[in-house]
Amino acid sequence: MARTYAQLKTQLLILVNGTGSIELGTLADTALLEVMRYIARNVPDLPTLIGKAEATWPALPANSLDIATDFSVTDINTARRLYVRSPTVTRGYGPLYTYRTLETYHSIMYPRAGLYERTQFPDDPFYENMSRVWSIDYTSVSTGEIIISQVSEGDIVTLFYTKNIPTSGSVPLPGDFDNLLLQGAQVIMENWIKEGENLVSMEKLLERNLEVGINTLRSYLLSLAPTPRMKLAPISNKRYWR
């Protein structure tokens, strides 16, 4: 189990000889959070930061799903993927829909005058794939509304998203890798104590000191991913040219 921020902070202050210092205690909080943000940017598939939520597509005249109300999601940082399946399908999530910006979404759904409506080609796989798109209409991410093309009343919509990074409690890292957080924060604090306002970019400090550990973490997470099934290509009946 990963250690908590409080546990890492205690160890961090011991390492930099800052136990009891209010100033260094505040700096320790900042350093730990900034290092966690750096790790999350470079390792976007941390399991504890990935959320999943489902909602049912409503009846007309409703034409969107509210992230907070319909999905009951209040800790979203970034939307990742969206799937839609018929309620008669009991396995899987259904086809993956393609995210588009709000402007692009509307250009797809409402083409310029003189262009064919995509709904005129329901059996054409090209237009079918192009119309399986979604977007977010929001003033802020947590209060956004998801809009989707090619969806029917009662369809089950599954949203995968990246959560906000917690600032207390257990750090969102596999237990064997929470030392990355301690290592990065120690580098920041030692350089701050030494350099003060002349401290170089934290990003560069972390890049130099955490690159190997982050690559190891990526490899570890990749090893947990399911291995895709091998696909065999059909054997050609033509002779090879020599």
PDB file of C-alpha atoms in Angstrom:
ATOM      1  CA  MET A   1       0.000   0.000   0.000  1.00  0.00           C
ATOM      2  CA  ALA A   2       1.243   3.459  -0.891  1.00  0.00           C
ATOM      3  CA  ARG A   3       2.155   5.738   1.978  1.00  0.00           C
ATOM      4  CA  THR A   4       0.127   8.822   2.777  1.00  0.00           C
ATOM      5  CA  TYR A   5       1.197  12.372   2.062  1.00  0.00           C
ATOM      6  CA  ALA A   6       1.530  12.905   5.823  1.00  0.00           C
ATOM      7  CA  GLN A   7       3.892   9.937   6.197  1.00  0.00           C
ATOM      8  CA  LEU A   8       6.033  11.059   3.257  1.00  0.00           C
ATOM      9  CA  LYS A   9       6.108  14.616   4.593  1.00  0.00           C
ATOM     10  CA  THR A  10       7.421  13.398   7.955  1.00  0.00           C
ATOM     11  CA  GLN A  11      10.192  11.426   6.260  1.00  0.00           C
ATOM     12  CA  LEU A  12      10.954  14.279   3.882  1.00  0.00           C
ATOM     13  CA  LEU A  13      11.460  16.767   6.704  1.00  0.00           C
ATOM     14  CA  ILE A  14      13.796  14.331   8.448  1.00  0.00           C
ATOM     15  CA  LEU A  15      15.873  13.962   5.268  1.00  0.00           C
ATOM     16  CA  VAL A  16      16.288  17.732   4.849  1.00  0.00           C
ATOM     17  CA  ASN A  17      16.737  18.383   8.586  1.00  0.00           C
ATOM     18  CA  GLY A  18      13.553  20.452   8.633  1.00  0.00           C
ATOM     19  CA  THR A  19      11.496  18.792  11.366  1.00  0.00           C
ATOM     20  CA  GLY A  20       9.636  21.453  13.371  1.00  0.00           C
ATOM     21  CA  SER A  21      10.116  24.218  10.779  1.00  0.00           C
ATOM     22  CA  ILE A  22       6.828  25.813   9.717  1.00  0.00           C
ATOM     23  CA  GLU A  23       8.407  27.277   6.564  1.00  0.00           C
ATOM     24  CA  LEU A  24       9.932  23.974   5.464  1.00  0.00           C
ATOM     25  CA  GLY A  25       6.718  22.148   6.387  1.00  0.00           C
ATOM     26  CA  THR A  26       4.776  24.366   3.987  1.00  0.00           C
ATOM     27  CA  LEU A  27       7.440  23.874   1.323  1.00  0.00           C
ATOM     28  CA  ALA A  28       7.240  20.105   1.836  1.00  0.00           C
ATOM     29  CA  ASP A  29       3.489  20.150   1.149  1.00  0.00           C
ATOM     30  CA  THR A  30       4.039  22.136  -2.049  1.00  0.00           C
ATOM     31  CA  ALA A  31       6.940  19.976  -3.216  1.00  0.00           C
ATOM     32  CA  LEU A  32       5.081  16.697  -2.727  1.00  0.00           C
ATOM     33  CA  LEU A  33       2.042  17.925  -4.650  1.00  0.00           C
ATOM     34  CA  GLU A  34       4.105  19.373  -7.509  1.00  0.00           C
ATOM     35  CA  VAL A  35       6.062  16.134  -7.862  1.00  0.00           C
ATOM     36  CA  MET A  36       2.807  14.153  -7.920  1.00  0.00           C
ATOM     37  CA  ARG A  37       1.494  16.416 -10.677  1.00  0.00           C
ATOM     38  CA  TYR A  38       4.718  15.945 -12.617  1.00  0.00           C
ATOM     39  CA  ILE A  39       4.484  12.158 -12.334  1.00  0.00           C
ATOM     40  CA  ALA A  40       0.805  12.188 -13.373  1.00  0.00           C
ATOM     41  CA  ARG A  41       1.635  14.249 -16.477  1.00  0.00           C
ATOM     42  CA  ASN A  42       4.306  11.789 -17.508  1.00  0.00           C
ATOM     43  CA  VAL A  43       2.442   8.627 -16.511  1.00  0.00           C
ATOM     44  CA  PRO A  44      -1.172   9.322 -17.519  1.00  0.00           C
ATOM     45  CA  ASP A  45      -2.411   5.752 -16.928  1.00  0.00           C
ATOM     46  CA  LEU A  46      -2.033   5.541 -13.157  1.00  0.00           C
ATOM     47  CA  PRO A  47      -4.880   3.175 -12.143  1.00  0.00           C
ATOM     48  CA  THR A  48      -5.850   5.115  -9.025  1.00  0.00           C
ATOM     49  CA  LEU A  49      -6.329   8.298 -11.073  1.00  0.00           C
ATOM     50  CA  ILE A  50      -8.611   6.722 -13.689  1.00  0.00           C
ATOM     51  CA  GLY A  51     -12.340   6.781 -13.032  1.00  0.00           C
ATOM     52  CA  LYS A  52     -15.266   5.138 -14.800  1.00  0.00           C
ATOM     53  CA  ALA A  53     -18.927   6.146 -14.683  1.00  0.00           C
ATOM     54  CA  GLU A  54     -22.108   5.119 -16.486  1.00  0.00           C
ATOM     55  CA  ALA A  55     -25.284   6.960 -17.392  1.00  0.00           C
ATOM     56  CA  THR A  56     -28.388   6.205 -19.453  1.00  0.00           C
ATOM     57  CA  TRP A  57     -29.142   8.377 -22.460  1.00  0.00           C
ATOM     58  CA  PRO A  58     -32.353  10.293 -21.696  1.00  0.00           C
ATOM     59  CA  ALA A  59     -35.551  10.611 -23.681  1.00  0.00           C
ATOM     60  CA  LEU A  60     -36.262  13.597 -25.883  1.00  0.00           C
ATOM     61  CA  PRO A  61     -36.279  16.574 -25.600  1.00  0.00           C
ATOM     62  CA  ALA A  62     -33.131  16.073 -23.473  1.00  0.00           C
ATOM     63  CA  ASN A  63     -30.040  15.851 -25.688  1.00  0.00           C
ATOM     64  CA  SER A  64     -27.092  15.770 -23.293  1.00  0.00           C
ATOM     65  CA  LEU A  65     -25.786  14.191 -20.090  1.00  0.00           C
ATOM     66  CA  ASP A  66     -24.595  16.295 -17.174  1.00  0.00           C
ATOM     67  CA  ILE A  67     -21.238  15.087 -15.845  1.00  0.00           C
ATOM     68  CA  ALA A  68     -21.987  15.882 -12.209  1.00  0.00           C
ATOM     69  CA  THR A  69     -25.704  14.996 -12.136  1.00  0.00           C
ATOM     70  CA  ASP A  70     -26.138  12.133 -14.609  1.00  0.00           C
ATOM     71  CA  PHE A  71     -22.744  10.476 -14.175  1.00  0.00           C
ATOM     72  CA  SER A  72     -22.395  11.472 -10.490  1.00  0.00           C
ATOM     73  CA  VAL A  73     -18.796  12.494 -11.185  1.00  0.00           C
ATOM     74  CA  THR A  74     -17.371  15.399  -9.205  1.00  0.00           C
ATOM     75  CA  ASP A  75     -13.652  14.584  -9.255  1.00  0.00           C
ATOM     76  CA  ILE A  76     -13.012  14.792 -13.014  1.00  0.00           C
ATOM     77  CA  ASN A  77      -9.860  16.443 -14.277  1.00  0.00           C
ATOM     78  CA  THR A  78      -9.857  15.328 -17.916  1.00  0.00           C
ATOM     79  CA  ALA A  79     -12.285  13.263 -19.981  1.00  0.00           C
ATOM     80  CA  ARG A  80     -10.493  10.297 -21.589  1.00  0.00           C
ATOM     81  CA  ARG A  81     -12.766   7.961 -23.551  1.00  0.00           C
ATOM     82  CA  LEU A  82     -16.452   7.383 -24.115  1.00  0.00           C
ATOM     83  CA  TYR A  83     -18.332   4.248 -25.191  1.00  0.00           C
ATOM     84  CA  VAL A  84     -22.000   3.692 -26.051  1.00  0.00           C
ATOM     85  CA  ARG A  85     -23.844   0.363 -26.030  1.00  0.00           C
ATOM     86  CA  SER A  86     -27.409  -0.721 -26.483  1.00  0.00           C
ATOM     87  CA  PRO A  87     -29.225  -1.764 -23.277  1.00  0.00           C
ATOM     88  CA  THR A  88     -29.813  -5.170 -24.902  1.00  0.00           C
ATOM     89  CA  VAL A  89     -26.049  -5.793 -24.952  1.00  0.00           C
ATOM     90  CA  THR A  90     -24.856  -7.137 -21.611  1.00  0.00           C
ATOM     91  CA  ARG A  91     -21.115  -7.523 -22.257  1.00  0.00           C
ATOM     92  CA  GLY A  92     -18.513  -4.882 -22.954  1.00  0.00           C
ATOM     93  CA  TYR A  93     -18.957  -1.153 -23.320  1.00  0.00           C
ATOM     94  CA  GLY A  94     -19.967  -0.939 -26.960  1.00  0.00           C
ATOM     95  CA  PRO A  95     -18.093   0.955 -29.688  1.00  0.00           C
ATOM     96  CA  LEU A  96     -15.563   3.625 -28.813  1.00  0.00           C
ATOM     97  CA  TYR A  97     -16.695   7.097 -29.863  1.00  0.00           C
ATOM     98  CA  THR A  98     -14.279   9.754 -31.078  1.00  0.00           C
ATOM     99  CA  TYR A  99     -13.849  12.981 -29.124  1.00  0.00           C
ATOM    100  CA  ARG A 100     -14.065  16.225 -31.064  1.00  0.00           C
ATOM    101  CA  THR A 101     -13.885  19.822 -29.930  1.00  0.00           C
ATOM    102  CA  LEU A 102     -17.251  21.501 -29.646  1.00  0.00           C
ATOM    103  CA  GLU A 103     -16.661  23.517 -32.816  1.00  0.00           C
ATOM    104  CA  THR A 104     -15.634  20.433 -34.828  1.00  0.00           C
ATOM    105  CA  TYR A 105     -18.548  18.440 -33.419  1.00  0.00           C
ATOM    106  CA  HIS A 106     -21.030  20.987 -34.695  1.00  0.00           C
ATOM    107  CA  SER A 107     -19.351  21.153 -38.089  1.00  0.00           C
ATOM    108  CA  ILE A 108     -19.771  17.367 -38.371  1.00  0.00           C
ATOM    109  CA  MET A 109     -23.347  17.296 -37.180  1.00  0.00           C
ATOM    110  CA  TYR A 110     -24.494  20.403 -39.013  1.00  0.00           C
ATOM    111  CA  PRO A 111     -22.534  20.673 -42.287  1.00  0.00           C
ATOM    112  CA  ARG A 112     -22.625  23.730 -44.495  1.00  0.00           C
ATOM    113  CA  ALA A 113     -25.577  24.245 -46.793  1.00  0.00           C
ATOM    114  CA  GLY A 114     -25.246  22.170 -49.942  1.00  0.00           C
ATOM    115  CA  LEU A 115     -23.449  19.248 -48.263  1.00  0.00           C
ATOM    116  CA  TYR A 116     -25.221  15.959 -47.659  1.00  0.00           C
ATOM    117  CA  GLU A 117     -26.435  15.259 -44.186  1.00  0.00           C
ATOM    118  CA  ARG A 118     -24.574  12.306 -42.726  1.00  0.00           C
ATOM    119  CA  THR A 119     -27.853  10.759 -41.631  1.00  0.00           C
ATOM    120  CA  GLN A 120     -28.646  10.238 -45.309  1.00  0.00           C
ATOM    121  CA  PHE A 121     -26.035   7.462 -45.366  1.00  0.00           C
ATOM    122  CA  PRO A 122     -26.979   5.236 -42.418  1.00  0.00           C
ATOM    123  CA  ASP A 123     -25.489   2.103 -43.974  1.00  0.00           C
ATOM    124  CA  ASP A 124     -22.207   3.622 -45.110  1.00  0.00           C
ATOM    125  CA  PRO A 125     -19.456   2.608 -42.614  1.00  0.00           C
ATOM    126  CA  PHE A 126     -17.434   5.749 -43.382  1.00  0.00           C
ATOM    127  CA  TYR A 127     -20.237   8.082 -42.413  1.00  0.00           C
ATOM    128  CA  GLU A 128     -21.228   5.827 -39.544  1.00  0.00           C
ATOM    129  CA  ASN A 129     -17.731   6.080 -38.048  1.00  0.00           C
ATOM    130  CA  MET A 130     -17.578   9.820 -38.610  1.00  0.00           C
ATOM    131  CA  SER A 131     -20.887  10.313 -36.841  1.00  0.00           C
ATOM    132  CA  ARG A 132     -19.853   8.368 -33.737  1.00  0.00           C
ATOM    133  CA  VAL A 133     -18.443  11.462 -32.100  1.00  0.00           C
ATOM    134  CA  TRP A 134     -18.877  13.237 -28.803  1.00  0.00           C
ATOM    135  CA  SER A 135     -17.915  16.499 -27.197  1.00  0.00           C
ATOM    136  CA  ILE A 136     -18.283  18.478 -23.976  1.00  0.00           C
ATOM    137  CA  ASP A 137     -20.195  21.722 -23.732  1.00  0.00           C
ATOM    138  CA  TYR A 138     -19.109  23.315 -20.484  1.00  0.00           C
ATOM    139  CA  THR A 139     -18.229  26.402 -18.550  1.00  0.00           C
ATOM    140  CA  SER A 140     -16.009  24.256 -16.326  1.00  0.00           C
ATOM    141  CA  VAL A 141     -15.063  20.595 -16.604  1.00  0.00           C
ATOM    142  CA  SER A 142     -16.982  19.499 -13.503  1.00  0.00           C
ATOM    143  CA  THR A 143     -20.176  21.209 -14.689  1.00  0.00           C
ATOM    144  CA  GLY A 144     -19.891  20.099 -18.305  1.00  0.00           C
ATOM    145  CA  GLU A 145     -22.552  18.452 -20.410  1.00  0.00           C
ATOM    146  CA  ILE A 146     -21.656  15.601 -22.746  1.00  0.00           C
ATOM    147  CA  ILE A 147     -23.247  15.610 -26.181  1.00  0.00           C
ATOM    148  CA  ILE A 148     -23.106  12.561 -28.447  1.00  0.00           C
ATOM    149  CA  SER A 149     -24.047  11.764 -32.007  1.00  0.00           C
ATOM    150  CA  GLN A 150     -25.633   8.475 -33.068  1.00  0.00           C
ATOM    151  CA  VAL A 151     -27.138   7.569 -29.728  1.00  0.00           C
ATOM    152  CA  SER A 152     -30.630   6.385 -28.815  1.00  0.00           C
ATOM    153  CA  GLU A 153     -32.851   6.669 -25.772  1.00  0.00           C
ATOM    154  CA  GLY A 154     -31.884   4.079 -23.169  1.00  0.00           C
ATOM    155  CA  ASP A 155     -28.355   3.526 -24.493  1.00  0.00           C
ATOM    156  CA  ILE A 156     -25.717   3.023 -21.798  1.00  0.00           C
ATOM    157  CA  VAL A 157     -22.940   5.615 -21.961  1.00  0.00           C
ATOM    158  CA  THR A 158     -19.644   4.768 -20.242  1.00  0.00           C
ATOM    159  CA  LEU A 159     -17.220   7.585 -19.521  1.00  0.00           C
ATOM    160  CA  PHE A 160     -13.585   7.046 -18.561  1.00  0.00           C
ATOM    161  CA  TYR A 161     -11.851  10.068 -17.072  1.00  0.00           C
ATOM    162  CA  THR A 162      -8.754  11.180 -15.199  1.00  0.00           C
ATOM    163  CA  LYS A 163      -9.439  12.176 -11.606  1.00  0.00           C
ATOM    164  CA  ASN A 164      -8.200  15.245  -9.805  1.00  0.00           C
ATOM    165  CA  ILE A 165      -4.969  14.570  -7.932  1.00  0.00           C
ATOM    166  CA  PRO A 166      -5.727  14.231  -4.203  1.00  0.00           C
ATOM    167  CA  THR A 167      -3.838  16.554  -1.885  1.00  0.00           C
ATOM    168  CA  SER A 168      -4.182  14.398   1.237  1.00  0.00           C
ATOM    169  CA  GLY A 169      -4.571  10.768   2.188  1.00  0.00           C
ATOM    170  CA  SER A 170      -2.738   8.038   0.273  1.00  0.00           C
ATOM    171  CA  VAL A 171      -0.677   9.118  -2.697  1.00  0.00           C
ATOM    172  CA  PRO A 172      -2.102   7.782  -5.991  1.00  0.00           C
ATOM    173  CA  LEU A 173       0.907   5.621  -6.842  1.00  0.00           C
ATOM    174  CA  PRO A 174       1.533   1.865  -6.652  1.00  0.00           C
ATOM    175  CA  GLY A 175       3.065   1.118  -3.260  1.00  0.00           C
ATOM    176  CA  ASP A 176       6.467   0.180  -4.634  1.00  0.00           C
ATOM    177  CA  PHE A 177       6.774   3.524  -6.410  1.00  0.00           C
ATOM    178  CA  ASP A 178       5.765   6.093  -3.802  1.00  0.00           C
ATOM    179  CA  ASN A 179       9.483   6.611  -3.168  1.00  0.00           C
ATOM    180  CA  LEU A 180       9.527   8.563  -6.464  1.00  0.00           C
ATOM    181  CA  LEU A 181       7.458  11.214  -4.747  1.00  0.00           C
ATOM    182  CA  LEU A 182       9.828  11.374  -1.796  1.00  0.00           C
ATOM    183  CA  GLN A 183      12.892  11.460  -4.047  1.00  0.00           C
ATOM    184  CA  GLY A 184      11.570  14.285  -6.217  1.00  0.00           C
ATOM    185  CA  ALA A 185      10.385  16.370  -3.286  1.00  0.00           C
ATOM    186  CA  GLN A 186      13.750  15.949  -1.547  1.00  0.00           C
ATOM    187  CA  VAL A 187      15.554  17.253  -4.650  1.00  0.00           C
ATOM    188  CA  ILE A 188      13.299  20.304  -4.785  1.00  0.00           C
ATOM    189  CA  MET A 189      13.679  21.110  -1.095  1.00  0.00           C
ATOM    190  CA  GLU A 190      17.446  20.655  -0.987  1.00  0.00           C
ATOM    191  CA  ASN A 191      17.843  22.926  -4.000  1.00  0.00           C
ATOM    192  CA  TRP A 192      15.487  25.492  -2.466  1.00  0.00           C
ATOM    193  CA  ILE A 193      17.424  25.482   0.813  1.00  0.00           C
ATOM    194  CA  LYS A 194      20.660  25.933  -1.131  1.00  0.00           C
ATOM    195  CA  GLU A 195      19.539  28.308  -3.897  1.00  0.00           C
ATOM    196  CA  GLY A 196      16.472  30.067  -2.518  1.00  0.00           C
ATOM    197  CA  GLU A 197      14.972  32.430  -5.090  1.00  0.00           C
ATOM    198  CA  ASN A 198      17.645  31.376  -7.585  1.00  0.00           C
ATOM    199  CA  LEU A 199      16.183  27.866  -7.762  1.00  0.00           C
ATOM    200  CA  VAL A 200      16.110  26.572 -11.314  1.00  0.00           C
ATOM    201  CA  SER A 201      12.915  25.224 -12.858  1.00  0.00           C
ATOM    202  CA  MET A 202      11.357  22.429 -10.802  1.00  0.00           C
ATOM    203  CA  GLU A 203      10.430  20.757 -14.097  1.00  0.00           C
ATOM    204  CA  LYS A 204      14.088  20.494 -15.114  1.00  0.00           C
ATOM    205  CA  LEU A 205      15.128  19.265 -11.690  1.00  0.00           C
ATOM    206  CA  LEU A 206      12.531  16.514 -11.755  1.00  0.00           C
ATOM    207  CA  GLU A 207      13.296  15.588 -15.348  1.00  0.00           C
ATOM    208  CA  ARG A 208      16.960  15.019 -14.479  1.00  0.00           C
ATOM    209  CA  ASN A 209      16.309  13.095 -11.282  1.00  0.00           C
ATOM    210  CA  LEU A 210      13.143  11.076 -11.928  1.00  0.00           C
ATOM    211  CA  GLU A 211      13.505   9.983 -15.552  1.00  0.00           C
ATOM    212  CA  VAL A 212      14.757   6.469 -14.758  1.00  0.00           C
ATOM    213  CA  GLY A 213      12.164   5.890 -12.040  1.00  0.00           C
ATOM    214  CA  ILE A 214       9.293   7.120 -14.214  1.00  0.00           C
ATOM    215  CA  ASN A 215      10.382   4.862 -17.079  1.00  0.00           C
ATOM    216  CA  THR A 216      10.419   1.929 -14.652  1.00  0.00           C
ATOM    217  CA  LEU A 217       6.913   2.854 -13.471  1.00  0.00           C
ATOM    218  CA  ARG A 218       5.673   2.998 -17.070  1.00  0.00           C
ATOM    219  CA  SER A 219       7.145  -0.441 -17.751  1.00  0.00           C
ATOM    220  CA  TYR A 220       5.514  -1.819 -14.620  1.00  0.00           C
ATOM    221  CA  LEU A 221       2.072  -0.507 -15.593  1.00  0.00           C
ATOM    222  CA  LEU A 222       2.529  -1.811 -19.136  1.00  0.00           C
ATOM    223  CA  SER A 223       3.302  -5.276 -17.761  1.00  0.00           C
ATOM    224  CA  LEU A 224      -0.114  -5.280 -16.036  1.00  0.00           C
ATOM    225  CA  ALA A 225      -1.993  -4.510 -19.252  1.00  0.00           C
ATOM    226  CA  PRO A 226      -3.697  -7.463 -20.957  1.00  0.00           C
ATOM    227  CA  THR A 227      -1.792  -8.899 -23.911  1.00  0.00           C
ATOM    228  CA  PRO A 228      -3.771  -8.445 -27.131  1.00  0.00           C
ATOM    229  CA  ARG A 229      -4.661 -11.584 -29.001  1.00  0.00           C
ATOM    230  CA  MET A 230      -2.511 -12.405 -31.991  1.00  0.00           C
ATOM    231  CA  LYS A 231      -4.264 -11.989 -35.329  1.00  0.00           C
ATOM    232  CA  LEU A 232      -3.279 -14.290 -38.161  1.00  0.00           C
ATOM    233  CA  ALA A 233      -3.311 -12.888 -41.680  1.00  0.00           C
ATOM    234  CA  PRO A 234      -4.825 -15.073 -44.394  1.00  0.00           C
ATOM    235  CA  ILE A 235      -2.292 -16.980 -46.486  1.00  0.00           C
ATOM    236  CA  SER A 236      -2.135 -15.716 -50.022  1.00  0.00           C
ATOM    237  CA  ASN A 237      -2.634 -18.233 -52.819  1.00  0.00           C
ATOM    238  CA  LYS A 238      -0.204 -16.322 -55.037  1.00  0.00           C
ATOM    239  CA  ARG A 239       3.372 -17.448 -55.500  1.00  0.00           C
ATOM    240  CA  TYR A 240       6.148 -15.308 -54.157  1.00  0.00           C
ATOM    241  CA  TRP A 241       8.233 -13.509 -56.766  1.00  0.00           C
ATOM    242  CA  ARG A 242      11.926 -14.177 -56.476  1.00  0.00           C
TER     243      ARG A 242
END
